Amino acid sequence: MPRLDQASRIVIKIGSSLLVDEHDGRIRRSWLHSLADDITLMRKGGCEVVIVTSGAIAIGRRHLDLPPGRLRLDDSQAAAAAGQARLVHAYQEALGRHDTGTAQLLLTLDDTEDRRRYINALNTLNRLLKYGVIPVINENDTIATHEIRFGDNDRLSARVAMMASADTLVLLSDVDGLYERDPKDDPDAPLVEQVDAVTPRIEAMAGRVRTGDSSGGMKTKLIAAGIATTAGCHMVISNGHVQHPLRAILEGRPCTWFIAKDNPAGARKRWIAGSLKPSGTITVDAGAHAALNRGRSLLPAGVTGVAGAFRKGDAVIVEGPDGVEIARGLIAYSRDDAESIAGQKSSEIERLLGYRGREELIHRDDLVLS
Ligand code: GLU
């Protein structure tokens, strides 16, 4: 079984029902402070932490005096806008007690699917982690075009975990985990402690989503588990309705672990090399070829040719001077920009393009040797 104290990059998803009191719409500060204490301990152990949090709508609706019950899309969006600042401020304050900085990222599911926005969202996330700040992420509800459903953040957190190459995703929820049968139908149903693959048999255990449930039910959690484990990230579902909810997992509180199929780096390389259709070719000289073989990034200086129609973030093939494919990777520049900086020193990029982009044409994390 994986252990939280062995994680090196963790995404923690917090459901509205944990953070916000359903009766008065207030933030449960003492619970949040206990979570912040746990997060601080994990960070002291060398783990990087990313938070995906719900709660904007639950907080905002009180401030707009909206009636209880299901909201129309535009009212949900107004509530999210009214609640989001208060939500992030609560994290800022709770983590600030430990001198930990926070930063807000509002994403849509598309940001993690569309590679151009994805590459920017990922760069921001990596920068923040490098500066020791905790990214606090929610869905950008105001621009969501679909109905905002509870459970969206389960999937968003899995996509964030995949994007960030996290090794562990924790879904803090109001259930202990996955039961063999729906505990509302069968209170004696046993909890499943470990899931090695999300098979149809496991999916059948998720039961149906009931209207009025405060969470997306097990269905969205299993979708999240599928995304996370394929991306090399373990996932755990645990009941967060306790003080110090992360410590509780470490101390052996019953929960369900979904075991990753690979490690995040391996899964990412498989994704780049196998799943993406290349839309261009970069030809490099012998020096760059040798550097790539030593595990280095591809710099513009070693590029002798650019072909194809690609945009920033697209997958491209890298070929050696003899025209043989040597690698595949995600390119940090569009075709036009790549052509302008090909063969040039990285220090020239700003002068040539008029903006300061990345030094690497393809960063080694985004590159897989063929
Ligand atoms: N983004 C919504 C909010 O912050 C919650 C969506 C969800 O719970 O999955 O209120």
Tab-separated table of N, CA and C and ligand atoms in Angstrom, residues 13-17 52-60 76 79-80 83-84 87 137-141 148-156 214-216 220, ligand 1:
chain	number	residue	atom	x	y	z
A	13	LYS	N	-7.503	17.263	-2.863
A	13	LYS	CA	-8.784	17.850	-3.279
A	13	LYS	C	-9.719	17.917	-2.074
A	14	ILE	N	-10.250	19.107	-1.847
A	14	ILE	CA	-11.100	19.320	-0.669
A	14	ILE	C	-12.522	19.622	-1.128
A	15	GLY	N	-13.449	18.827	-0.658
A	15	GLY	CA	-14.851	19.002	-1.035
A	15	GLY	C	-15.521	20.104	-0.232
A	16	SER	N	-16.552	20.713	-0.824
A	16	SER	CA	-17.285	21.814	-0.162
A	16	SER	C	-17.827	21.409	1.199
A	17	SER	N	-18.325	20.166	1.280
A	17	SER	CA	-19.025	19.792	2.513
A	17	SER	C	-18.074	19.713	3.706
A	52	VAL	N	-6.564	21.494	-4.599
A	52	VAL	CA	-7.724	21.771	-5.458
A	52	VAL	C	-8.910	21.863	-4.517
A	53	THR	N	-9.564	23.000	-4.476
A	53	THR	CA	-10.624	23.172	-3.483
A	53	THR	C	-11.947	23.600	-4.089
A	54	SER	N	-13.001	22.992	-3.604
A	54	SER	CA	-14.356	23.438	-3.908
A	54	SER	C	-14.770	24.381	-2.773
A	55	GLY	N	-15.943	24.943	-2.914
A	55	GLY	CA	-16.481	25.743	-1.812
A	55	GLY	C	-16.887	27.147	-2.193
A	56	ALA	N	-16.474	27.608	-3.399
A	56	ALA	CA	-16.785	28.995	-3.773
A	56	ALA	C	-18.301	29.222	-3.807
A	57	ILE	N	-19.006	28.279	-4.386
A	57	ILE	CA	-20.463	28.459	-4.514
A	57	ILE	C	-21.119	28.383	-3.133
A	58	ALA	N	-20.687	27.388	-2.349
A	58	ALA	CA	-21.285	27.218	-1.020
A	58	ALA	C	-21.062	28.465	-0.156
A	59	ILE	N	-19.888	29.098	-0.297
A	59	ILE	CA	-19.618	30.305	0.499
A	59	ILE	C	-20.363	31.502	-0.098
A	60	GLY	N	-20.311	31.617	-1.407
A	60	GLY	CA	-20.840	32.814	-2.070
A	60	GLY	C	-22.349	32.932	-1.986
A	76	SER	N	-25.261	30.103	-9.873
A	76	SER	CA	-24.075	29.375	-9.392
A	76	SER	C	-22.822	30.163	-9.725
A	79	ALA	N	-22.575	33.140	-7.505
A	79	ALA	CA	-22.180	32.698	-6.161
A	79	ALA	C	-20.692	32.351	-6.135
A	80	ALA	N	-20.218	31.668	-7.196
A	80	ALA	CA	-18.798	31.301	-7.251
A	80	ALA	C	-17.935	32.565	-7.253
A	83	GLY	N	-17.910	33.986	-3.827
A	83	GLY	CA	-17.282	33.158	-2.799
A	83	GLY	C	-15.806	32.895	-3.007
A	84	GLN	N	-15.342	32.983	-4.255
A	84	GLN	CA	-13.974	32.544	-4.570
A	84	GLN	C	-12.898	33.305	-3.774
A	87	LEU	N	-12.888	32.196	-0.291
A	87	LEU	CA	-12.358	30.831	-0.211
A	87	LEU	C	-10.819	30.862	-0.187
A	137	ILE	N	-6.198	25.752	-6.270
A	137	ILE	CA	-6.867	25.700	-7.571
A	137	ILE	C	-8.362	25.438	-7.407
A	138	ASN	N	-9.149	26.117	-8.206
A	138	ASN	CA	-10.569	25.767	-8.311
A	138	ASN	C	-10.934	25.841	-9.781
A	139	GLU	N	-12.090	25.323	-10.110
A	139	GLU	CA	-12.543	25.484	-11.483
A	139	GLU	C	-12.955	26.940	-11.683
A	140	ASN	N	-12.701	27.449	-12.879
A	140	ASN	CA	-13.084	28.830	-13.191
A	140	ASN	C	-14.570	28.838	-13.540
A	141	ASP	N	-15.398	28.824	-12.496
A	141	ASP	CA	-16.832	28.591	-12.694
A	141	ASP	C	-17.519	29.667	-13.531
A	148	ILE	N	-22.570	23.600	-13.775
A	148	ILE	CA	-21.520	23.306	-12.793
A	148	ILE	C	-22.024	22.170	-11.915
A	149	ARG	N	-21.329	21.063	-11.988
A	149	ARG	CA	-21.790	19.905	-11.229
A	149	ARG	C	-20.869	19.655	-10.060
A	150	PHE	N	-21.462	19.236	-8.971
A	150	PHE	CA	-20.618	18.761	-7.896
A	150	PHE	C	-19.873	17.558	-8.436
A	151	GLY	N	-18.627	17.470	-8.111
A	151	GLY	CA	-17.858	16.351	-8.626
A	151	GLY	C	-16.941	16.783	-9.751
A	152	ASP	N	-17.197	17.971	-10.327
A	152	ASP	CA	-16.296	18.451	-11.373
A	152	ASP	C	-14.872	18.535	-10.841
A	153	ASN	N	-14.759	18.948	-9.591
A	153	ASN	CA	-13.418	19.110	-9.038
A	153	ASN	C	-12.720	17.775	-8.780
A	154	ASP	N	-13.481	16.688	-8.678
A	154	ASP	CA	-12.819	15.374	-8.587
A	154	ASP	C	-12.005	15.161	-9.859
A	155	ARG	N	-12.674	15.397	-10.985
A	155	ARG	CA	-11.976	15.194	-12.262
A	155	ARG	C	-10.884	16.232	-12.469
A	156	LEU	N	-11.202	17.486	-12.126
A	156	LEU	CA	-10.194	18.537	-12.288
A	156	LEU	C	-8.934	18.185	-11.479
A	214	SER	N	-24.131	15.824	-1.698
A	214	SER	CA	-23.298	17.021	-1.739
A	214	SER	C	-22.050	16.777	-2.584
A	215	SER	N	-21.723	15.533	-2.833
A	215	SER	CA	-20.550	15.286	-3.666
A	215	SER	C	-21.006	14.621	-4.958
A	216	GLY	N	-20.093	14.479	-5.875
A	216	GLY	CA	-20.446	13.871	-7.151
A	216	GLY	C	-20.642	12.369	-7.036
A	220	THR	N	-17.812	10.026	-10.167
A	220	THR	CA	-16.778	10.982	-10.594
A	220	THR	C	-15.436	10.644	-9.937
B	1	GLU	N1	-16.198	24.781	-8.282
B	1	GLU	C1	-17.286	24.573	-7.367
B	1	GLU	C2	-17.123	25.491	-6.151
B	1	GLU	O1	-16.057	25.895	-5.815
B	1	GLU	C3	-17.402	23.151	-6.857
B	1	GLU	C4	-17.403	22.033	-7.844
B	1	GLU	C5	-17.274	20.678	-7.152
B	1	GLU	O2	-17.604	20.578	-5.952
B	1	GLU	O3	-16.811	19.732	-7.746
B	1	GLU	O4	-18.061	25.786	-5.455
